[in-house]
mmCIF file of C-alpha atoms in Angstrom:
data_model
loop_
_atom_site.group_PDB
_atom_site.id
_atom_site.type_symbol
_atom_site.label_atom_id
_atom_site.label_comp_id
_atom_site.label_asym_id
_atom_site.label_seq_id
_atom_site.Cartn_x
_atom_site.Cartn_y
_atom_site.Cartn_z
ATOM 1 C CA UNK A 29 7.431 -33.427 -14.618
ATOM 2 C CA UNK A 30 10.799 -33.356 -12.414
ATOM 3 C CA UNK A 31 12.868 -35.957 -11.993
ATOM 4 C CA UNK A 32 13.929 -38.479 -9.471
ATOM 5 C CA UNK A 33 16.952 -38.122 -7.327
ATOM 6 C CA UNK A 34 18.479 -40.820 -5.085
ATOM 7 C CA UNK A 35 21.085 -40.180 -2.222
ATOM 8 C CA UNK A 36 23.565 -42.795 -1.085
ATOM 9 C CA UNK A 37 26.397 -41.815 1.260
ATOM 10 C CA UNK A 38 27.635 -45.165 1.702
ATOM 11 C CA UNK A 39 27.853 -46.769 -1.879
ATOM 12 C CA UNK A 40 28.158 -50.468 -2.137
ATOM 13 C CA UNK A 41 29.174 -53.338 -4.580
ATOM 14 C CA UNK A 42 27.440 -56.724 -3.650
ATOM 15 C CA UNK A 43 29.121 -60.088 -4.480
ATOM 16 C CA UNK A 44 25.953 -62.914 -4.011
ATOM 17 C CA UNK A 45 27.091 -66.135 -3.513
ATOM 18 C CA UNK A 46 24.587 -68.888 -3.554
ATOM 19 C CA UNK A 47 25.790 -72.184 -1.837
ATOM 20 C CA UNK A 48 23.859 -75.487 -1.502
ATOM 21 C CA UNK A 49 24.528 -75.537 2.563
ATOM 22 C CA UNK A 50 26.914 -73.742 4.806
ATOM 23 C CA UNK A 51 29.517 -75.847 6.631
ATOM 24 C CA UNK A 52 31.616 -74.411 8.742
ATOM 25 C CA UNK A 53 35.441 -75.243 8.461
ATOM 26 C CA UNK A 54 35.047 -76.594 4.830
ATOM 27 C CA UNK A 55 35.287 -75.458 1.379
ATOM 28 C CA UNK A 56 31.921 -74.687 -0.022
ATOM 29 C CA UNK A 57 31.618 -74.482 -3.952
ATOM 30 C CA UNK A 58 29.127 -72.026 -4.750
ATOM 31 C CA UNK A 59 26.574 -72.593 -7.390
ATOM 32 C CA UNK A 60 26.536 -68.921 -8.746
ATOM 33 C CA UNK A 61 28.486 -65.765 -7.980
ATOM 34 C CA UNK A 62 26.866 -62.521 -9.137
ATOM 35 C CA UNK A 63 28.296 -59.119 -8.672
ATOM 36 C CA UNK A 64 25.953 -56.221 -8.518
ATOM 37 C CA UNK A 65 25.044 -52.820 -7.327
ATOM 38 C CA UNK A 66 24.396 -52.225 -3.618
ATOM 39 C CA UNK A 67 23.269 -49.537 -1.165
ATOM 40 C CA UNK A 68 19.647 -48.648 -0.898
ATOM 41 C CA UNK A 69 19.105 -45.451 -3.031
ATOM 42 C CA UNK A 70 21.492 -46.834 -5.678
ATOM 43 C CA UNK A 71 19.665 -50.128 -5.835
ATOM 44 C CA UNK A 72 16.332 -48.126 -6.289
ATOM 45 C CA UNK A 73 18.072 -46.220 -9.222
ATOM 46 C CA UNK A 74 19.301 -49.433 -10.711
ATOM 47 C CA UNK A 75 15.692 -50.932 -10.314
ATOM 48 C CA UNK A 76 14.394 -48.049 -11.799
ATOM 49 C CA UNK A 77 16.589 -48.109 -15.006
ATOM 50 C CA UNK A 78 15.639 -51.711 -15.560
ATOM 51 C CA UNK A 79 11.945 -50.560 -15.763
ATOM 52 C CA UNK A 80 12.758 -47.821 -17.914
ATOM 53 C CA UNK A 81 12.503 -44.911 -15.391
ATOM 54 C CA UNK A 82 15.706 -42.511 -15.236
ATOM 55 C CA UNK A 83 17.115 -41.172 -12.092
ATOM 56 C CA UNK A 84 19.669 -38.866 -10.811
ATOM 57 C CA UNK A 85 22.431 -40.903 -8.423
ATOM 58 C CA UNK A 86 23.987 -38.601 -5.770
ATOM 59 C CA UNK A 87 26.322 -39.953 -3.226
ATOM 60 C CA UNK A 88 29.975 -40.456 -2.290
ATOM 61 C CA UNK A 89 32.208 -43.024 -3.996
ATOM 62 C CA UNK A 90 35.915 -44.144 -4.083
ATOM 63 C CA UNK A 91 38.453 -45.884 -5.992
ATOM 64 C CA UNK A 92 38.071 -48.992 -8.226
ATOM 65 C CA UNK A 93 34.902 -50.421 -6.541
ATOM 66 C CA UNK A 94 33.428 -46.672 -6.759
ATOM 67 C CA UNK A 95 34.156 -46.506 -10.588
ATOM 68 C CA UNK A 96 32.448 -50.338 -10.976
ATOM 69 C CA UNK A 97 29.114 -48.838 -9.379
ATOM 70 C CA UNK A 98 28.951 -45.791 -11.377
ATOM 71 C CA UNK A 99 29.644 -48.119 -14.561
ATOM 72 C CA UNK A 100 26.841 -50.616 -13.337
ATOM 73 C CA UNK A 101 24.147 -47.779 -12.770
ATOM 74 C CA UNK A 102 25.118 -46.120 -16.224
ATOM 75 C CA UNK A 103 24.564 -49.532 -17.866
ATOM 76 C CA UNK A 104 20.900 -48.985 -16.742
ATOM 77 C CA UNK A 105 20.680 -45.148 -18.113
ATOM 78 C CA UNK A 106 21.086 -43.693 -14.711
ATOM 79 C CA UNK A 107 22.728 -40.294 -14.484
ATOM 80 C CA UNK A 108 25.632 -40.521 -12.028
ATOM 81 C CA UNK A 109 26.804 -37.476 -10.001
ATOM 82 C CA UNK A 110 28.943 -39.042 -7.212
ATOM 83 C CA UNK A 111 31.671 -37.109 -4.901
ATOM 84 C CA UNK A 112 34.944 -38.920 -5.237
ATOM 85 C CA UNK A 113 36.209 -39.387 -1.500
ATOM 86 C CA UNK A 114 38.901 -41.048 0.041
ATOM 87 C CA UNK A 115 39.334 -44.936 0.710
ATOM 88 C CA UNK A 116 37.025 -47.503 -1.138
ATOM 89 C CA UNK A 117 33.467 -47.992 -2.104
ATOM 90 C CA UNK A 118 32.386 -50.861 0.196
ATOM 91 C CA UNK A 119 32.441 -54.395 -1.030
ATOM 92 C CA UNK A 120 29.986 -56.564 0.631
ATOM 93 C CA UNK A 121 29.795 -60.579 0.458
ATOM 94 C CA UNK A 122 26.379 -61.975 0.619
ATOM 95 C CA UNK A 123 25.723 -65.890 1.417
ATOM 96 C CA UNK A 124 22.321 -66.988 0.341
ATOM 97 C CA UNK A 125 22.200 -70.686 1.714
ATOM 98 C CA UNK A 126 19.675 -72.927 -0.109
ATOM 99 C CA UNK A 127 19.860 -75.492 2.682
ATOM 100 C CA UNK A 128 18.594 -73.284 5.239
ATOM 101 C CA UNK A 129 16.659 -70.536 3.256
ATOM 102 C CA UNK A 130 18.622 -67.936 5.116
ATOM 103 C CA UNK A 131 21.202 -65.149 3.964
ATOM 104 C CA UNK A 132 24.087 -63.602 5.457
ATOM 105 C CA UNK A 133 25.746 -60.410 4.833
ATOM 106 C CA UNK A 134 29.374 -59.556 5.443
ATOM 107 C CA UNK A 135 30.025 -55.957 5.098
ATOM 108 C CA UNK A 136 32.964 -53.353 5.605
ATOM 109 C CA UNK A 137 33.343 -49.832 6.043
ATOM 110 C CA UNK A 138 36.088 -48.354 3.777
ATOM 111 C CA UNK A 139 34.915 -45.008 2.668
ATOM 112 C CA UNK A 140 36.583 -41.967 4.081
ATOM 113 C CA UNK A 141 34.516 -38.775 3.932
ATOM 114 C CA UNK A 142 35.584 -35.389 4.999
ATOM 115 C CA UNK A 143 33.586 -32.287 5.681
ATOM 116 C CA UNK A 144 34.716 -30.809 2.505
ATOM 117 C CA UNK A 145 33.078 -33.936 0.647
ATOM 118 C CA UNK A 146 29.831 -33.167 2.503
ATOM 119 C CA UNK A 147 29.861 -29.587 1.704
ATOM 120 C CA UNK A 148 30.215 -30.451 -1.975
ATOM 121 C CA UNK A 149 27.434 -33.110 -1.815
ATOM 122 C CA UNK A 150 25.161 -30.666 -0.419
ATOM 123 C CA UNK A 151 25.909 -28.237 -3.178
ATOM 124 C CA UNK A 152 24.934 -30.964 -5.642
ATOM 125 C CA UNK A 153 21.956 -31.723 -3.582
ATOM 126 C CA UNK A 154 20.722 -28.373 -3.791
ATOM 127 C CA UNK A 155 21.263 -27.995 -7.591
ATOM 128 C CA UNK A 156 19.190 -31.270 -7.932
ATOM 129 C CA UNK A 157 16.520 -29.831 -6.192
ATOM 130 C CA UNK A 158 15.374 -27.444 -8.392
ATOM 131 C CA UNK A 159 13.943 -29.907 -10.614
ATOM 132 C CA UNK A 160 13.321 -32.684 -8.232
ATOM 133 C CA UNK A 161 10.073 -34.616 -8.276
ATOM 134 C CA UNK A 162 11.112 -36.685 -5.267
ATOM 135 C CA UNK A 163 14.211 -38.005 -3.212
ATOM 136 C CA UNK A 164 15.247 -41.349 -2.085
ATOM 137 C CA UNK A 165 17.630 -41.605 0.338
ATOM 138 C CA UNK A 166 18.942 -43.833 3.352
ATOM 139 C CA UNK A 167 21.493 -46.623 4.196
ATOM 140 C CA UNK A 168 24.328 -46.914 6.325
ATOM 141 C CA UNK A 169 26.632 -43.807 6.594
ATOM 142 C CA UNK A 170 30.470 -44.081 6.450
ATOM 143 C CA UNK A 171 31.670 -44.010 9.937
ATOM 144 C CA UNK A 172 33.100 -40.528 9.849
ATOM 145 C CA UNK A 173 29.438 -39.261 9.191
ATOM 146 C CA UNK A 174 27.066 -38.442 12.169
ATOM 147 C CA UNK A 175 23.241 -39.719 11.870
ATOM 148 C CA UNK A 176 22.435 -36.289 12.198
ATOM 149 C CA UNK A 177 23.112 -35.559 8.738
ATOM 150 C CA UNK A 178 20.256 -37.644 7.769
ATOM 151 C CA UNK A 179 18.061 -35.138 9.970
ATOM 152 C CA UNK A 180 19.860 -31.907 7.999
ATOM 153 C CA UNK A 181 19.350 -33.727 4.497
ATOM 154 C CA UNK A 182 15.835 -34.495 4.798
ATOM 155 C CA UNK A 183 14.893 -31.127 6.350
ATOM 156 C CA UNK A 184 16.638 -29.535 3.328
ATOM 157 C CA UNK A 185 14.705 -31.449 0.913
ATOM 158 C CA UNK A 186 11.489 -30.939 2.593
ATOM 159 C CA UNK A 187 12.001 -27.128 2.673
ATOM 160 C CA UNK A 188 12.235 -27.046 -0.721
ATOM 161 C CA UNK A 189 8.680 -28.770 -0.967
ATOM 162 C CA UNK A 190 10.040 -32.006 -2.535
ATOM 163 C CA UNK A 191 8.703 -35.459 -1.251
ATOM 164 C CA UNK A 192 11.386 -37.657 0.663
ATOM 165 C CA UNK A 193 11.426 -41.204 0.778
ATOM 166 C CA UNK A 194 13.859 -42.653 3.606
ATOM 167 C CA UNK A 195 15.008 -46.121 4.385
ATOM 168 C CA UNK A 196 17.544 -46.931 6.884
ATOM 169 C CA UNK A 197 18.378 -48.859 10.459
ATOM 170 C CA UNK A 198 19.246 -47.595 13.786
ATOM 171 C CA UNK A 199 20.431 -45.142 14.507
ATOM 172 C CA UNK A 200 19.889 -43.536 11.268
ATOM 173 C CA UNK A 201 16.217 -43.941 11.079
ATOM 174 C CA UNK A 202 15.506 -42.165 14.478
ATOM 175 C CA UNK A 203 17.832 -39.416 13.299
ATOM 176 C CA UNK A 204 15.822 -39.076 9.610
ATOM 177 C CA UNK A 205 12.551 -39.257 11.365
ATOM 178 C CA UNK A 206 13.132 -36.082 13.323
ATOM 179 C CA UNK A 207 13.062 -34.181 10.106
ATOM 180 C CA UNK A 208 9.614 -36.017 9.163
ATOM 181 C CA UNK A 209 9.998 -37.783 5.743
ATOM 182 C CA UNK A 210 7.018 -38.708 3.625
ATOM 183 C CA UNK A 211 7.693 -42.550 3.668
ATOM 184 C CA UNK A 212 9.792 -44.823 5.502
ATOM 185 C CA UNK A 213 9.910 -48.474 4.893
ATOM 186 C CA UNK A 214 11.286 -50.204 7.862
ATOM 187 C CA UNK A 215 11.327 -54.024 8.002
ATOM 188 C CA UNK A 216 10.160 -55.834 11.288
ATOM 189 C CA UNK A 217 13.397 -56.051 12.857
ATOM 190 C CA UNK A 218 14.216 -52.339 12.058
ATOM 191 C CA UNK A 219 10.713 -51.068 13.360
ATOM 192 C CA UNK A 220 11.528 -53.170 16.584
ATOM 193 C CA UNK A 221 14.856 -51.707 17.012
ATOM 194 C CA UNK A 222 13.285 -48.143 16.460
ATOM 195 C CA UNK A 223 10.443 -48.449 18.978
ATOM 196 C CA UNK A 224 12.825 -50.419 21.586
ATOM 197 C CA UNK A 225 10.613 -53.636 22.039
ATOM 198 C CA UNK A 226 9.888 -56.790 20.276
ATOM 199 C CA UNK A 227 7.219 -56.759 17.781
ATOM 200 C CA UNK A 228 4.931 -59.733 17.650
ATOM 201 C CA UNK A 229 1.809 -59.883 15.309
ATOM 202 C CA UNK A 230 0.320 -57.513 12.579
ATOM 203 C CA UNK A 231 -1.728 -55.714 15.254
ATOM 204 C CA UNK A 232 1.431 -54.846 16.807
ATOM 205 C CA UNK A 233 2.885 -53.806 13.719
ATOM 206 C CA UNK A 234 -0.151 -51.602 12.870
ATOM 207 C CA UNK A 235 0.082 -50.193 16.884
ATOM 208 C CA UNK A 236 3.662 -49.094 16.251
ATOM 209 C CA UNK A 237 3.257 -47.880 12.776
ATOM 210 C CA UNK A 238 0.217 -45.864 13.786
ATOM 211 C CA UNK A 239 2.062 -44.008 16.377
ATOM 212 C CA UNK A 240 5.105 -43.262 14.167
ATOM 213 C CA UNK A 241 2.333 -41.596 11.775
ATOM 214 C CA UNK A 242 0.877 -39.781 14.457
ATOM 215 C CA UNK A 243 4.208 -38.480 15.881
ATOM 216 C CA UNK A 244 6.003 -37.646 12.840
ATOM 217 C CA UNK A 245 3.583 -37.343 10.111
ATOM 218 C CA UNK A 246 5.110 -40.073 7.941
ATOM 219 C CA UNK A 247 3.661 -42.935 6.072
ATOM 220 C CA UNK A 248 5.138 -46.143 7.271
ATOM 221 C CA UNK A 249 5.485 -49.164 4.909
ATOM 222 C CA UNK A 250 6.594 -52.003 7.216
ATOM 223 C CA UNK A 251 7.662 -55.099 5.226
ATOM 224 C CA UNK A 252 7.437 -58.322 6.936
ATOM 225 C CA UNK A 253 9.131 -61.017 4.577
ATOM 226 C CA UNK A 254 7.139 -63.753 4.118
ATOM 227 C CA UNK A 255 4.293 -62.278 5.819
ATOM 228 C CA UNK A 256 3.934 -59.577 3.509
ATOM 229 C CA UNK A 257 3.499 -55.886 4.318
ATOM 230 C CA UNK A 258 1.553 -53.179 6.200
ATOM 231 C CA UNK A 259 1.061 -49.672 4.960
ATOM 232 C CA UNK A 260 0.080 -46.963 7.395
ATOM 233 C CA UNK A 261 -0.972 -43.651 6.328
ATOM 234 C CA UNK A 262 -2.895 -40.732 8.238
ATOM 235 C CA UNK A 263 -5.982 -41.756 6.245
ATOM 236 C CA UNK A 264 -5.950 -45.353 6.555
ATOM 237 C CA UNK A 265 -3.784 -48.546 6.313
ATOM 238 C CA UNK A 266 -3.427 -51.490 4.026
ATOM 239 C CA UNK A 267 -2.160 -55.030 4.062
ATOM 240 C CA UNK A 268 -0.213 -56.443 1.181
ATOM 241 C CA UNK A 269 -0.148 -60.423 1.046
ATOM 242 C CA UNK A 270 3.027 -61.951 -0.230
ATOM 243 C CA UNK A 271 3.137 -63.161 -3.883
ATOM 244 C CA UNK A 272 4.077 -66.794 -4.236
ATOM 245 C CA UNK A 273 7.043 -66.863 -6.014
ATOM 246 C CA UNK A 274 10.576 -68.894 -5.656
ATOM 247 C CA UNK A 275 12.839 -67.139 -3.623
ATOM 248 C CA UNK A 276 16.662 -67.037 -4.703
ATOM 249 C CA UNK A 277 17.965 -64.059 -2.742
ATOM 250 C CA UNK A 278 16.340 -61.382 -0.731
ATOM 251 C CA UNK A 279 19.114 -58.904 -1.382
ATOM 252 C CA UNK A 280 17.321 -55.731 -2.613
ATOM 253 C CA UNK A 281 13.984 -57.002 -2.281
ATOM 254 C CA UNK A 282 13.143 -53.830 0.136
ATOM 255 C CA UNK A 283 14.578 -51.505 -2.446
ATOM 256 C CA UNK A 284 12.329 -52.816 -4.999
ATOM 257 C CA UNK A 285 9.391 -51.813 -2.713
ATOM 258 C CA UNK A 286 11.165 -48.282 -2.563
ATOM 259 C CA UNK A 287 11.443 -48.098 -6.142
ATOM 260 C CA UNK A 288 7.748 -48.770 -6.842
ATOM 261 C CA UNK A 289 7.063 -46.098 -4.274
ATOM 262 C CA UNK A 290 9.318 -43.799 -5.694
ATOM 263 C CA UNK A 291 8.159 -44.274 -9.343
ATOM 264 C CA UNK A 292 4.556 -43.642 -8.402
ATOM 265 C CA UNK A 293 5.325 -40.713 -6.642
ATOM 266 C CA UNK A 294 6.941 -39.280 -9.689
ATOM 267 C CA UNK A 295 3.967 -40.497 -11.945
ATOM 268 C CA UNK A 296 1.556 -38.783 -9.501
ATOM 269 C CA UNK A 297 -0.235 -42.135 -8.673
ATOM 270 C CA UNK A 298 -2.078 -42.779 -5.390
ATOM 271 C CA UNK A 299 -0.354 -44.835 -2.649
ATOM 272 C CA UNK A 300 -1.944 -48.076 -3.558
ATOM 273 C CA UNK A 301 -0.706 -47.683 -7.010
ATOM 274 C CA UNK A 302 2.847 -47.375 -5.525
ATOM 275 C CA UNK A 303 2.262 -50.440 -3.272
ATOM 276 C CA UNK A 304 1.429 -52.590 -6.251
ATOM 277 C CA UNK A 305 4.414 -51.488 -8.392
ATOM 278 C CA UNK A 306 6.600 -51.659 -5.313
ATOM 279 C CA UNK A 307 5.714 -55.392 -4.325
ATOM 280 C CA UNK A 308 5.681 -56.724 -7.844
ATOM 281 C CA UNK A 309 9.271 -55.255 -8.146
ATOM 282 C CA UNK A 310 10.098 -57.104 -4.843
ATOM 283 C CA UNK A 311 8.720 -60.378 -6.112
ATOM 284 C CA UNK A 312 10.575 -59.927 -9.208
ATOM 285 C CA UNK A 313 13.977 -59.128 -7.149
ATOM 286 C CA UNK A 314 14.003 -62.200 -5.086
ATOM 287 C CA UNK A 315 13.741 -64.466 -8.028
ATOM 288 C CA UNK A 316 17.411 -63.480 -8.973
ATOM 289 C CA UNK A 317 20.796 -64.079 -7.128
ATOM 290 C CA UNK A 318 22.235 -60.498 -7.168
ATOM 291 C CA UNK A 319 21.049 -57.634 -5.354
ATOM 292 C CA UNK A 320 18.332 -55.664 -6.888
ATOM 293 C CA UNK A 321 18.361 -57.639 -10.027
ATOM 294 C CA UNK A 322 15.044 -58.151 -11.814
ATOM 295 C CA UNK A 323 13.688 -58.978 -15.092
ATOM 296 C CA UNK A 324 11.226 -56.148 -16.088
ATOM 297 C CA UNK A 325 8.920 -58.763 -17.991
ATOM 298 C CA UNK A 326 8.446 -60.653 -14.803
ATOM 299 C CA UNK A 327 7.903 -57.469 -12.637
ATOM 300 C CA UNK A 328 5.194 -56.488 -15.379
ATOM 301 C CA UNK A 329 3.699 -59.903 -15.145
ATOM 302 C CA UNK A 330 3.563 -59.592 -11.338
ATOM 303 C CA UNK A 331 1.981 -56.293 -11.043
ATOM 304 C CA UNK A 332 -1.668 -57.093 -11.631
ATOM 305 C CA UNK A 333 -1.242 -59.850 -9.252
ATOM 306 C CA UNK A 334 -0.538 -57.772 -6.171
ATOM 307 C CA UNK A 335 -3.538 -57.331 -3.830
ATOM 308 C CA UNK A 336 -4.202 -54.541 -1.524
ATOM 309 C CA UNK A 337 -6.457 -55.034 1.541
ATOM 310 C CA UNK A 338 -7.737 -52.667 3.688
ATOM 311 C CA UNK A 339 -6.696 -52.948 7.373
ATOM 312 C CA UNK A 340 -8.362 -53.959 9.472
ATOM 313 C CA UNK A 341 -10.559 -55.813 7.023
ATOM 314 C CA UNK A 342 -14.192 -54.701 6.652
#
């Protein structure tokens, strides 16, 4: 059995502030403040580490925040092999508003990545592919890099016969799709931006996802927030109803889904089991204040509660 590899071009530290209600122009006292790892693939590595599954985390990082990101990952037994670049790893602020039930993210762009840095990461990725079971990559890119980098990276991974899981928003999602990743996980808004039109009900989600499966050969796992999720594969489709759990923060919930799918590929399990793992992990994540935080015991409790229903219903 090979190992799981994650690749994060834009590493992040998230500070989540849980507030009773936002009021512009006033001083707001946060009920809780949690500092955690951010960035989609690094979140996946962190969640897997919490669940007792090891991984290798590749990517770019810089300065004090980059060192903090490395330490957070290593605290969960993740092997970290970041390229040190210029600038600084991002510091995001997430505001979880209990009054409105909304979450707002304030982000920055502070990593400075050169062509020499990319070449160095290419070499580490090539070496990691020698014993990789699968690679999960995605998220934003530093402003100095082009979305076409995702096309190239995914193409390199697929050329080595290694399954690829990809999670990004536009324009990176369209660029990555050109290289035909095995899995993508857009939420409703990301799927809408990708196809260039609003998406209404579940049938519309299915139609858009089925078109992507036909065009790119990818499996689409469309997450719909409180509406559950729809997974569309070349051989079928499945609806995943949401679990009824208290939501504290949605930060990292989608990364919980990707962590479960990634783990199941590593274990050689069928897609249905990957969906069960993913949505159990996501439901455990939303109960915690910090990004991608979860309690292993709660995730394991939720696992048998996740339902997978054929779509359309028969």
